[in-house]
Structure formats: structure tokens, C-alpha cells
Coordinates of C-alpha atoms and ligand atoms in Angstrom, one line a residue:
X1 CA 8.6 -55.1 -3.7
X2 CA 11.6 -56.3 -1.6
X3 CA 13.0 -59.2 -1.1
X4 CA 13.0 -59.6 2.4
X5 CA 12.2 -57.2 5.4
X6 CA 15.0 -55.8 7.5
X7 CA 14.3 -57.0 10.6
X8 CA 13.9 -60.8 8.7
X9 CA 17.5 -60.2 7.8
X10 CA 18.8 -59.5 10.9
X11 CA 17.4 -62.1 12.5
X12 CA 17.5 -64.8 9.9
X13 CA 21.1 -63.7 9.5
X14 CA 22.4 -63.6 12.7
X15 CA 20.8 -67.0 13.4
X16 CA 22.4 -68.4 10.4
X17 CA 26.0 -67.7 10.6
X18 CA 25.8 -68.2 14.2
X19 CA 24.5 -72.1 14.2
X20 CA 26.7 -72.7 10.6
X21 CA 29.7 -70.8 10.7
X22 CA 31.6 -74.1 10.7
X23 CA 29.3 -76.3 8.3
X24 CA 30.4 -77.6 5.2
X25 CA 28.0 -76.6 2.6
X26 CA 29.5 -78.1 -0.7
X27 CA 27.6 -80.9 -2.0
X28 CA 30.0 -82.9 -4.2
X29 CA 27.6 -82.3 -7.2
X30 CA 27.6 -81.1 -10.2
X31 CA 31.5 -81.6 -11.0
X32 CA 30.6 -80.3 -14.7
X33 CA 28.2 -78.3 -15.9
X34 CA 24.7 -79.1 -15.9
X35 CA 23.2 -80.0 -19.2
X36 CA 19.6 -80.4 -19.8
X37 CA 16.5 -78.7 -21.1
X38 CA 14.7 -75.9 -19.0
X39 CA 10.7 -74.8 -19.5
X40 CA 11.2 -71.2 -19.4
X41 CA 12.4 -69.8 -22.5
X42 CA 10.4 -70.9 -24.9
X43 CA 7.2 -71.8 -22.7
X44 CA 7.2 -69.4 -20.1
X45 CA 4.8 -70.3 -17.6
X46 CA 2.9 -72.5 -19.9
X47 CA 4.2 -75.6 -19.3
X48 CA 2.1 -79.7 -18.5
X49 CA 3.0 -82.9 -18.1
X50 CA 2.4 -84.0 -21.5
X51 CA 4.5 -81.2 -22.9
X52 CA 7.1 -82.3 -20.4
X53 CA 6.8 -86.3 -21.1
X54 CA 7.0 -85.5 -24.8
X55 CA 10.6 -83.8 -24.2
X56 CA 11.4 -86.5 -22.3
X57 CA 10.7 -88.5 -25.5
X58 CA 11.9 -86.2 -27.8
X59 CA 15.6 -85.7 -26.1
X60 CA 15.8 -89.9 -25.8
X61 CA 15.2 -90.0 -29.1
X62 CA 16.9 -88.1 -30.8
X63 CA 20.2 -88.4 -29.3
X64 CA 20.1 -85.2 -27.0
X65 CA 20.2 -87.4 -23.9
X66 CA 23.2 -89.7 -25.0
X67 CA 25.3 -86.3 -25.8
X68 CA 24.7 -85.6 -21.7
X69 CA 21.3 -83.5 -21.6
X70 CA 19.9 -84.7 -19.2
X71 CA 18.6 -82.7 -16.7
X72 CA 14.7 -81.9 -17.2
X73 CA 13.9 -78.7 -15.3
X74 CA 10.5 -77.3 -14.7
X75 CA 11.0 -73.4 -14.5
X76 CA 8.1 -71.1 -13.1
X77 CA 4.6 -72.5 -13.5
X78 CA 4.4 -75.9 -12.1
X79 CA 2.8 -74.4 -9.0
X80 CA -1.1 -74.8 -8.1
X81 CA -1.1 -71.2 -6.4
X82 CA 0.0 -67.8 -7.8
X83 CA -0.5 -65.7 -4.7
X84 CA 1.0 -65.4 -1.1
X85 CA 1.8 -68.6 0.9
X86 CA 0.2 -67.3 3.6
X87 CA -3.4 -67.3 1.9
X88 CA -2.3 -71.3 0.7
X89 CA -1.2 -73.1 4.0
X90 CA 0.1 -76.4 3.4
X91 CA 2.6 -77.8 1.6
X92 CA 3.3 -76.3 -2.1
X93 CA 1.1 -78.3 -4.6
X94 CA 1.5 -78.7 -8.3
X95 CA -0.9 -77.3 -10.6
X96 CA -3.4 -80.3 -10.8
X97 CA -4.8 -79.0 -13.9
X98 CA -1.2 -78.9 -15.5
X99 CA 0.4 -82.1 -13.9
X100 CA -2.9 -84.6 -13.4
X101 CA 0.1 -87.3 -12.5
X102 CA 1.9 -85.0 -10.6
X103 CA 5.7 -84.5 -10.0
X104 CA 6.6 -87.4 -8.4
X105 CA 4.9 -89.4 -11.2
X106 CA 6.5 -87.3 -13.5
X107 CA 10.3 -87.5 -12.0
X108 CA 9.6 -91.5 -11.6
X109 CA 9.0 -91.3 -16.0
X110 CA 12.2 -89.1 -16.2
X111 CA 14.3 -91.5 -14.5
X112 CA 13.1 -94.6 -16.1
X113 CA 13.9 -92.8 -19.1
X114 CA 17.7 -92.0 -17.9
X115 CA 16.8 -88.3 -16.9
X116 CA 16.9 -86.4 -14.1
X117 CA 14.1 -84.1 -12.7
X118 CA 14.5 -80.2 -12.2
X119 CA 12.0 -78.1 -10.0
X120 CA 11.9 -74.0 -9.4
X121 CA 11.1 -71.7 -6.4
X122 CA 12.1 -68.7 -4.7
X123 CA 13.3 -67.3 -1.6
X124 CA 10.0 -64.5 -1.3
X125 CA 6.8 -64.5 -0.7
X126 CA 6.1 -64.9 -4.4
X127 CA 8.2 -66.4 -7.2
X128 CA 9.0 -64.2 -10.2
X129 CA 6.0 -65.2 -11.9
X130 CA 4.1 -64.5 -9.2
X131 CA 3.5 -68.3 -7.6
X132 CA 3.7 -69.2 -4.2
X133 CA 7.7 -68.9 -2.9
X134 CA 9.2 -70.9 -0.4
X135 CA 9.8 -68.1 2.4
X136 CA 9.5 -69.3 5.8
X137 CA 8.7 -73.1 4.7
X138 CA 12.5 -73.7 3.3
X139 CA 12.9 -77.1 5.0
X140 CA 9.6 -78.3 4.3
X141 CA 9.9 -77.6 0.7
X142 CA 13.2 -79.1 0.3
X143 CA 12.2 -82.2 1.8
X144 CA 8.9 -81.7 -0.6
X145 CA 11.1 -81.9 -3.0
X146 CA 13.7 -84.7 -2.1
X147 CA 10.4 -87.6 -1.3
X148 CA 9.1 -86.2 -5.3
X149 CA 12.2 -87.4 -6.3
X150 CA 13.8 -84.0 -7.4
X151 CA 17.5 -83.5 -8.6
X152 CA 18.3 -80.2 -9.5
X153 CA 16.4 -76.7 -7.7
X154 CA 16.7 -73.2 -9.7
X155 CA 15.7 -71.0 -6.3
X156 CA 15.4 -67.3 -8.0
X157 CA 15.3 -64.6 -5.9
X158 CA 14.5 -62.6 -9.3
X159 CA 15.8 -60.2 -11.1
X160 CA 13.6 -57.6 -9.8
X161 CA 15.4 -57.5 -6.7
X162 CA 18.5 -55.2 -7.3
X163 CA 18.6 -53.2 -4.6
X164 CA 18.5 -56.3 -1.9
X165 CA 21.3 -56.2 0.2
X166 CA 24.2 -58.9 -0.2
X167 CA 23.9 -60.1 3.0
X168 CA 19.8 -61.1 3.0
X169 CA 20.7 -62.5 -0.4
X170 CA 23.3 -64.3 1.0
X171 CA 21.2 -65.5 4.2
X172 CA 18.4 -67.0 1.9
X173 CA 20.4 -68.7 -0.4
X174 CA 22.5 -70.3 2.6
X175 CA 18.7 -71.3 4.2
X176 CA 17.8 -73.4 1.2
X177 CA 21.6 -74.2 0.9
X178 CA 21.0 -75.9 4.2
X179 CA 17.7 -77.5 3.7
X180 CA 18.2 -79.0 0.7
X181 CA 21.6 -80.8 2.7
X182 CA 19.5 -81.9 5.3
X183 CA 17.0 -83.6 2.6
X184 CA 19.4 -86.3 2.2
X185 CA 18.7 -86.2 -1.8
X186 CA 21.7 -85.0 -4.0
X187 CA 19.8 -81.8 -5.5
X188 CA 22.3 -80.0 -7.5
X189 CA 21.5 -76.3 -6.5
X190 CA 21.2 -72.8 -9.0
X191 CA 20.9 -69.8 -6.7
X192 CA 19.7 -67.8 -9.1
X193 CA 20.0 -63.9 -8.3
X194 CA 20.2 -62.5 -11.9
X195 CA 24.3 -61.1 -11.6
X196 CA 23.6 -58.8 -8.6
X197 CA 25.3 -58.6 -5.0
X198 CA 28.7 -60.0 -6.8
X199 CA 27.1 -63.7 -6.1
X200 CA 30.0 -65.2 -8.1
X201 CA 32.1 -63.9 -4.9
X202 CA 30.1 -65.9 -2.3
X203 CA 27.9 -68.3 -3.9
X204 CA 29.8 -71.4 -3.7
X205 CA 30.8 -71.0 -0.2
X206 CA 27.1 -71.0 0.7
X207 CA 26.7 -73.9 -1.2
X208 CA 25.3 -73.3 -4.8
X209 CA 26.6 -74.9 -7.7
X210 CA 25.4 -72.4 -10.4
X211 CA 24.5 -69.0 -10.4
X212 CA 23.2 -66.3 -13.1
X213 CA 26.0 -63.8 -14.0
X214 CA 23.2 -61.6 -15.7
X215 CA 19.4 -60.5 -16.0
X216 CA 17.2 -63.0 -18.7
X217 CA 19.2 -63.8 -21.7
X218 CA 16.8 -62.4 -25.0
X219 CA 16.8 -64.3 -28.3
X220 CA 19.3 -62.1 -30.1
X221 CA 22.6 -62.6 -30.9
X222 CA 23.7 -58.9 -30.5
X223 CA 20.9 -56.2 -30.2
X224 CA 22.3 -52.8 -29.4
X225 CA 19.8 -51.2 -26.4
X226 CA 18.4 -54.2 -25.3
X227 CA 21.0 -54.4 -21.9
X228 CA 19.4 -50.8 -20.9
X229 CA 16.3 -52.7 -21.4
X230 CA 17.0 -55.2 -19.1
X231 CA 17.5 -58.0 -21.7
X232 CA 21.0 -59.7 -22.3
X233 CA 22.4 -60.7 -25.5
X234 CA 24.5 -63.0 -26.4
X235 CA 27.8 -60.6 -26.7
X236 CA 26.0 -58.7 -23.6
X237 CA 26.2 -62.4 -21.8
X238 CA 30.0 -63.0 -22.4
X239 CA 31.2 -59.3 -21.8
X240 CA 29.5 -59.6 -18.6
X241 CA 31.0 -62.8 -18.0
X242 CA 34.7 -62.0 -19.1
X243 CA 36.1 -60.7 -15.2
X244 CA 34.1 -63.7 -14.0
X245 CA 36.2 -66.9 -15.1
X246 CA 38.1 -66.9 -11.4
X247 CA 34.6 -67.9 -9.5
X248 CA 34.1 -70.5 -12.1
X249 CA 35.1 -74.3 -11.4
X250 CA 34.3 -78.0 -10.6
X251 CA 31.3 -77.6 -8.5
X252 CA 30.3 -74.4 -8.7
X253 CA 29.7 -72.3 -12.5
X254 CA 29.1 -68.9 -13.5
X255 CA 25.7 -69.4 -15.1
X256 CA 25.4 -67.4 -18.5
X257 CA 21.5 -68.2 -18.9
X258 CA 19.6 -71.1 -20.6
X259 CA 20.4 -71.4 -24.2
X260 CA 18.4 -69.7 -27.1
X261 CA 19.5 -72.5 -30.4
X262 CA 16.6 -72.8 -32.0
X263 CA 14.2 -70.3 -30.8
X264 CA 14.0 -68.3 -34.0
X265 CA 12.8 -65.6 -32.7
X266 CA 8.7 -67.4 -31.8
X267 CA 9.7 -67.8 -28.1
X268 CA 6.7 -66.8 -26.1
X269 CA 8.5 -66.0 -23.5
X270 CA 11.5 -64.4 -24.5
X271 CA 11.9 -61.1 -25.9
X272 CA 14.0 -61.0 -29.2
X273 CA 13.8 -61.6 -33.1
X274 CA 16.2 -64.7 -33.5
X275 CA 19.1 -65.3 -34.8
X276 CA 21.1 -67.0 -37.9
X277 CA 21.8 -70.1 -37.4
X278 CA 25.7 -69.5 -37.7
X279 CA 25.1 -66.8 -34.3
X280 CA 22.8 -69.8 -32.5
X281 CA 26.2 -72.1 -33.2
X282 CA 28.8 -69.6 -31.8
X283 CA 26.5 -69.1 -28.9
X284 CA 26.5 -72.2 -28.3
X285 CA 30.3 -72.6 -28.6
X286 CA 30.9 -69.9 -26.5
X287 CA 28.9 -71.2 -23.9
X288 CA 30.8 -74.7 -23.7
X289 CA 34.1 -72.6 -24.1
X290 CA 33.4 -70.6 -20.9
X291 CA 31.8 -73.4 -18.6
X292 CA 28.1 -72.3 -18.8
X293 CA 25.6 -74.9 -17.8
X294 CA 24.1 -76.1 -21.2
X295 CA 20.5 -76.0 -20.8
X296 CA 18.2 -76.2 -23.8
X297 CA 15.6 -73.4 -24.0
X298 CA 13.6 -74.1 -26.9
X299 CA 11.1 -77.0 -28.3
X300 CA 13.3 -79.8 -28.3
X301 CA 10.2 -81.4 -30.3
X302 CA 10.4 -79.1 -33.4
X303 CA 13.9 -78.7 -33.5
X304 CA 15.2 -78.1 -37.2
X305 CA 18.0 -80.5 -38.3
X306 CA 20.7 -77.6 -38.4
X307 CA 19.8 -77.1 -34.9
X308 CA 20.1 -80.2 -33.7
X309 CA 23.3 -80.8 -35.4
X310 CA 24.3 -78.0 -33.7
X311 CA 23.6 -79.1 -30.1
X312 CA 24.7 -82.0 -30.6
X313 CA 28.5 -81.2 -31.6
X314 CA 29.9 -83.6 -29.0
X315 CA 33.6 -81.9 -29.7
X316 CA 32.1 -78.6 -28.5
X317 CA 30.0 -80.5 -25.2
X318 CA 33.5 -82.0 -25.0
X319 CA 35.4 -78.8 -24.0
X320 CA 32.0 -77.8 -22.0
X321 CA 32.4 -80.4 -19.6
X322 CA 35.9 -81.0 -19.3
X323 CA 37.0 -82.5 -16.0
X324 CA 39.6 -80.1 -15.3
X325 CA 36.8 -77.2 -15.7
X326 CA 38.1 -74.6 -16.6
X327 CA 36.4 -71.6 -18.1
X328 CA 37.9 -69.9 -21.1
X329 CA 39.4 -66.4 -20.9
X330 CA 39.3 -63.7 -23.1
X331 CA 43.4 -64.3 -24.5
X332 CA 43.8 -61.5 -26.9
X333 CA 40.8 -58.9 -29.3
X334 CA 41.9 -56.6 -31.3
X335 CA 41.8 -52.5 -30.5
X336 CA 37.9 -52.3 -31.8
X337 CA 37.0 -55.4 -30.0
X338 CA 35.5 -56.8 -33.0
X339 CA 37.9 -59.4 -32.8
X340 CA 38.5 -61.6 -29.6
X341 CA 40.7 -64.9 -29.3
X342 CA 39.0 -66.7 -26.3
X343 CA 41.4 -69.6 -25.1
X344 CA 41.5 -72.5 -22.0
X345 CA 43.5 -75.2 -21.4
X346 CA 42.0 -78.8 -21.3
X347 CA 42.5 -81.5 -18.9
X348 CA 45.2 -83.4 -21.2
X349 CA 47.3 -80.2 -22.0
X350 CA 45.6 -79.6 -24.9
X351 CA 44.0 -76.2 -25.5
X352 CA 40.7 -74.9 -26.8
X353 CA 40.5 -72.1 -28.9
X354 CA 38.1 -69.8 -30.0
X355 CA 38.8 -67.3 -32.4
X356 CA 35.5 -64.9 -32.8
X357 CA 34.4 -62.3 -35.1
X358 CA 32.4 -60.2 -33.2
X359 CA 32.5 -58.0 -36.7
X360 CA 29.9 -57.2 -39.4
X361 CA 32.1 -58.2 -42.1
X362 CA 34.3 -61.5 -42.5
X363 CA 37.7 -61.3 -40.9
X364 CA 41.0 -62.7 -41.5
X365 CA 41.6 -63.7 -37.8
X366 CA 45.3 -65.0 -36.5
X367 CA 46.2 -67.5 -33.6
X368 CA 49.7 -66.8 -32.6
X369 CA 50.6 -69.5 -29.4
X370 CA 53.1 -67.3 -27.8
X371 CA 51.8 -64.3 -28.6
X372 CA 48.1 -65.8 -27.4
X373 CA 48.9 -68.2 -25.2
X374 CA 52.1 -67.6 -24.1
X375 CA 52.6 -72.0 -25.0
X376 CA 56.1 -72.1 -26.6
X377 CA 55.1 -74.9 -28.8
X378 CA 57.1 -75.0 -32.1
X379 CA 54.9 -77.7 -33.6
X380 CA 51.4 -78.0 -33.2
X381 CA 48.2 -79.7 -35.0
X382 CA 44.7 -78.2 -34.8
X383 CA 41.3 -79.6 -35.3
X384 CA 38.3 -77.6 -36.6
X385 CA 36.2 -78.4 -34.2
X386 CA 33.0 -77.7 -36.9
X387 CA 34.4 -78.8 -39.7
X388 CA 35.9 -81.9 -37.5
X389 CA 38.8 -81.7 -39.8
X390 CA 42.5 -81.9 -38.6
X391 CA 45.2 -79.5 -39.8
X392 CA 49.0 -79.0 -39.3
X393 CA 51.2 -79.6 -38.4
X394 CA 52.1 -76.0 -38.5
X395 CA 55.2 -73.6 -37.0
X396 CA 53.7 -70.4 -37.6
X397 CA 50.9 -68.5 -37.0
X398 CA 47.9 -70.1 -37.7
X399 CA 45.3 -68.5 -40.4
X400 CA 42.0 -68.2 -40.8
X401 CA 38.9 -66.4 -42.4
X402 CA 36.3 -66.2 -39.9
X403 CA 32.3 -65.2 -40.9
X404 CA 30.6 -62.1 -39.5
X405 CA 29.5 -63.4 -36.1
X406 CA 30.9 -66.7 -36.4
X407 CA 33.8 -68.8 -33.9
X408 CA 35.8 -71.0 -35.3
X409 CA 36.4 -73.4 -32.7
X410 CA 39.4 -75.2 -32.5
X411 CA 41.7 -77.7 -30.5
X412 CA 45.6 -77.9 -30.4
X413 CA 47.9 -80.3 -29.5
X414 CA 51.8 -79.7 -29.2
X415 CA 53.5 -81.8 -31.9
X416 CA 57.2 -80.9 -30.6
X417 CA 56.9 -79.2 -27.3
X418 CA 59.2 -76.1 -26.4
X419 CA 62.6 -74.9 -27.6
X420 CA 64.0 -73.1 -25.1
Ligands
GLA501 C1 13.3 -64.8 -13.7 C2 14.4 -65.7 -14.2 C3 13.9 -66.5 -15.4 C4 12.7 -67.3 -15.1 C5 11.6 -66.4 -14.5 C6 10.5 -67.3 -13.9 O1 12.9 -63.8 -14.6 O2 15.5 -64.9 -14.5 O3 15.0 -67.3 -15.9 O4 13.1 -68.3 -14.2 O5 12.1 -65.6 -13.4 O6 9.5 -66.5 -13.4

């Protein structure tokens, strides 16, 4: 199936970059990453309102919101129709069997609640799940949207679509871009295209302020044959994302999928057989260290403690959403690759570290700053940011033995600053 037809690309755009070539298309939002909880991964399309009230609940309650989750977003399924717009005229209905209330009923309980509301389309005919798209009825939708009371829009043009040229690509995601602007309600935007057509390159300019770097993320930590498969892994995720850090910045993230903690491996959406709970923790580090949005995939309901401890790590969130935003870069790995030293620098000078064993085995791994980081600190402290210990000060290379799989993820702060 193709996206688009030829002759709607030429058209649309031609149209397009002739009546916007001058418009501003940023939308001031989403400074940091968003952080929430999204349907898909665990639920699929098998999501309702009282599933979505009681994660509501759930996330107020047990401290999820107050650590910044707080974006709510309905993936795939909310819709009344599966099928063709065409054969549906009219605006785009909830499923009234799924959402009695409906979404404006629901967005009004996620904001007295301190949430915000996320919703899901697609530029085709059909979304990936085979619900009615948005093509040809952009404005309408958005504006759908905006009176409901909607603040964030994943618009997937699914991962299907490889062979779509950039430029139709380009043209729909600038449509909704635009429609959503006109709305008048902030709605943070994920143009979701699944990595392809270099979106990282253009994305932002057309006004989105995430985007997937990759096909579906699977519940694995590293799975060799599942990227020929069309699944990512976790290690898949960040390989793919490690020439990508440039695109990434206040406003505008490389998207490295919703999050698999606590999954286990019972997703019924996702493929994938789990993983330890010390590969759900460095996934999640790894995420905050290079900018990801944060957005929960599994039952927030039946979360075990370790993973909720995990989540809710507000050192790690803390280098997630950093105002300076940057993302972390791959700083040094050793001549296997088993061994990588991810590194950033933080809004006040400090830097965060991560120092990942990629390995079967447990590693003695080294952080040396000017071999690493090129800082010409002589003195420096560092905090554990796991153990939530502080160390140092040392002057020398800093040791540690890192677990099969895990990060240690740490923070540094100059103690005497440079001796020339
Ligand atoms: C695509 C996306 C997923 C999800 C589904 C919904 O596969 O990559 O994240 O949104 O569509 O149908």
C-alpha cells in the first residue's frame, strides 16, 4: 500500500511550499522531552476509558506524575471506524463502545488530575492499525482535536511505508504541522515515520517536536536477528541512534520508541521475551542519557516495586530533561564494542556519564576525563547515580566493575578546574 499517490504529491506539495515557504512552523513546545505513558506497547489496540482513568489513577498515585509523567497518550484504537474515511464521512469518532464518555470527557479527567491528554492518527487513508486516517480532512481533525482538549498528537505515517518518497513524507507531516498551528491549542507534535527518509534532517523545520529514529522497539534488551525482523532492540535502538545526536535539541528530539520497563516479556502487543530487571534500568538510563521522550509502555497498574523504583530515579529523569538538552554521544567503546563510555554535558557544567557493558561477562570499565572527555579537570567528585552515593574526590582515572548489560550512571563535577 502506498502512502500517498504521485499526482497527490505533486500537487499537495507544490501547494504547500508555495503558500508556506516563509511560515514559522516551530511551536515553542516541548522544550524537554516528553514524558508520559503511551497505550500501545503493552495494550495494542485494546485500549477503554476505564483502563485509561485507572492509569490516570495509578500514575497520581504512585508518584509517576510528580516525577514529570505526565503526558497520557492514546496510541491506535481509540477510533470508532477501522476502514477508509471515505466509507465514514463525518468527523472521526471515538469508539463509543470503548470511550462511553468520550475524549473530551476523558481529557477534562486527565487535566483535573494534572495530566495532559495524547491522541493518534495518520497521514493515509488508514492508520497502521487499520482505523480511519486523517488524509484529506487534516484541518478538520486538528481542530477535532484542539475543542476535545488534546495536547500531544503521534501522526504515524507507519512503518510500512519505506519506500515513500522524502518529499510526500515531508508534505504530510508539514499539512498537519500546519493544522494543528492553526488550531490555536498547544499540541506538542510526534511525526512519527519509523527512521525512514532521514526525518531527523527535516522534521523540525516542518514543525515536529519528536520523531522515531527506528521501526517498533521489541521487549528485548539485545536479541540478535530481531532488526532483520523488523523489531528493534534496545542496543539496535541506540546504535541506530548514535550519528543522530546533532538533530536532537530543545524542541525537537530524536524519538528512540516508547519504553519497555516492566513489560516482562507478557506485552500483547510487542514482540519479545523480557528482559532482567538490571537491562530494563540501563534502558531506561540510556534513554534519559540521549534525550529520548520517556513514555511509559507497560501497565503502570501492576507495576512491580523494582520497576517503579526504576522509573522513578529522579537523578536519571534529571539528566533526561535537562534544560540545556543535550543528547549524549557515544565518547569512547572499546575495539569489540562491548564496551562504550556514553558522555554529555549538563546545563551547569557538570557532565553525565555513562559507562556501559554491552558484554556477557562483568567488566572492569575506566572513565579517563581527558582521554573521554577531553575536560582537563585535575580534581573531580562523582555521584553514582543508582547507588545515589558520592565519591572522590579523585585525580586519576576513575574505576569501576560494571555487570553484564548494566550502565553505571554517573555525574561529575570539577573540584579544581584545569592546570594548564
Ligand atoms: C506503528 C507504530 C507503533 C504504533 C502502531 C499503531 O507500528 O510504530 O508505535 O503506533 O503503528 O498502529
Amino acid at each position: 500500500m502506498r502512502l500517498l499517490s504521485l499526482s497527490f504529491l505533486l500537487s499537495t506539495c507544490l501547494a504547500v511550499v508555495a503558500q508556506n515557504s516563509s511560515s514559522n512552523l516551530n511551536n515553542s513546545l516541548s522544550l524537554t522531552p516528553a514524558m508520559g505513558w503511551s497505550s500501545w506497547n503493552q495494550f495494542g489496540d485494546s485500549i477503554n476509558e476505564q483502563l485509561i482513568m485507572e492509569t490516570i489513577d495509578s500514575m497520581d498515585k504512585s508518584g509517576l506524575k510528580e516525577a514529570g509523567f505526565i503526558y497520557i497518550n492514546l496510541d491506535d484504537g481509540w477510533q470508532r471506524y477501522k476502514g477508509d474515511r471515505k466509507d465514514h464521512p463525518g468527523p472521526l469518532e471515538a469508539d463509543p463502545v470503548k470511550f462511553p464518555s468520550g475524549i473530551k470527557a476523558l481529557a477534562d479527567y486527565a487535566h483535573s488530575k494534572g495530566f495532559k491528554l495524547g491522541i493518534y492518527s495518520g497521514p493515509g487513508d488508514l492508520t497502521c492499525a487499520g482505523y480511519t486516517g486523517s488524509k484529506d480532512h487534516e484541518s478538520e481533525d486538528a481542530v477535532l482535536w484542539a475543542s476535545w482538549g488534546i495536547d500531544h498528537l503521534k501522526y504515524d505515517s507507519c512503518c510500512s511505508h519505506a519506500d515513500a518518497p522524502q518529499a510526500e513524507v515531508q508534505a504530510v507531516v508539514r499539512t498537519m504541522s500546519l493544522a494543528l498551528l492553526s488550531s490555536s491549542r498547544p499540541i506538542v507534535y510526534h511525526a512519527c515515520h519509523c527512521g525512514w527518509v532521514s526525518v531527523w534532517e527535516w522534521a523540525a523545520a516542518d514543525g515536529a517536536n519528536q520523531w522515531r529514529i527506528g521501526q517498533d522497539i521489541s521487549d528485548d534488551f539485545n536479541y540478535p536477528g530481531n532488526r532483520e525482523k523488523y523489531y528493534f532492540d534496545v542496543l539496535d535502538m541506540l546504535d541506530r541512534g548514535a550519528n543522530l545526536t546533532q538533530y536532537s535539541g530543545p524542541g525537537h528530539w530524536n524519538d528512540y520508541d516508547m519504553l519497555i520497563v516492566g513489560l516482562e516479556g507478557k506485552s500483547g502487543q510487542l514482540v519479545g521475551t523480557g528482559a532482567s530487571d538490571v537491562e530494563y534500568r540501563t534502558h531506561f538510563s540510556m534513554w534519559a542519557m540521549v534525550a529520548s521522550p520517556l513514555l511509559i509502555g507497560a501497565d503502570v497498574r501492576t507495576l512491580s516495586n523494582t520497576s517503579l523504583t526504576t522509573l522513578l530515579n529522579r537523578e536519571i529523569i534529571e539528566l533526561n530533561q535537562d534544560p540545556l538538552g543535550k543528547p549524549a554521544d557515544v565518547a569512547w567503546e572499546s575495539a569489540d564494542k562491548t564496551q562504550q563510555i556514553y558522555a554529555k554535558v549538563m546545563a551547569d557544567d557538570s557532565y553525565a556519564v555513562a559507562l556501559l557493558n554491552r558484554g556477557g561477562a562483568t567488566a572492569d570499565m575506566n572513565l579517563n576525563l581527558r582521554r573521554d572527555l577531553t575536560i582537563p579537570w585535575d580534581k573531580y567528585r562523582v555521584r553514582d547515580l543508582w547507588k545515589h552515593e558520592d565519591k572522590g574526590p579523585y585525580d586519576m582515572p576513575y574505576s569501576v566493575e560494571v555487570m553484564a548489560h548494566e550502565a553505571k550512571i554517573l555525574r561529575i563535577w570539577p573540584v579544581e578546574k584545569t592546570r594548564n
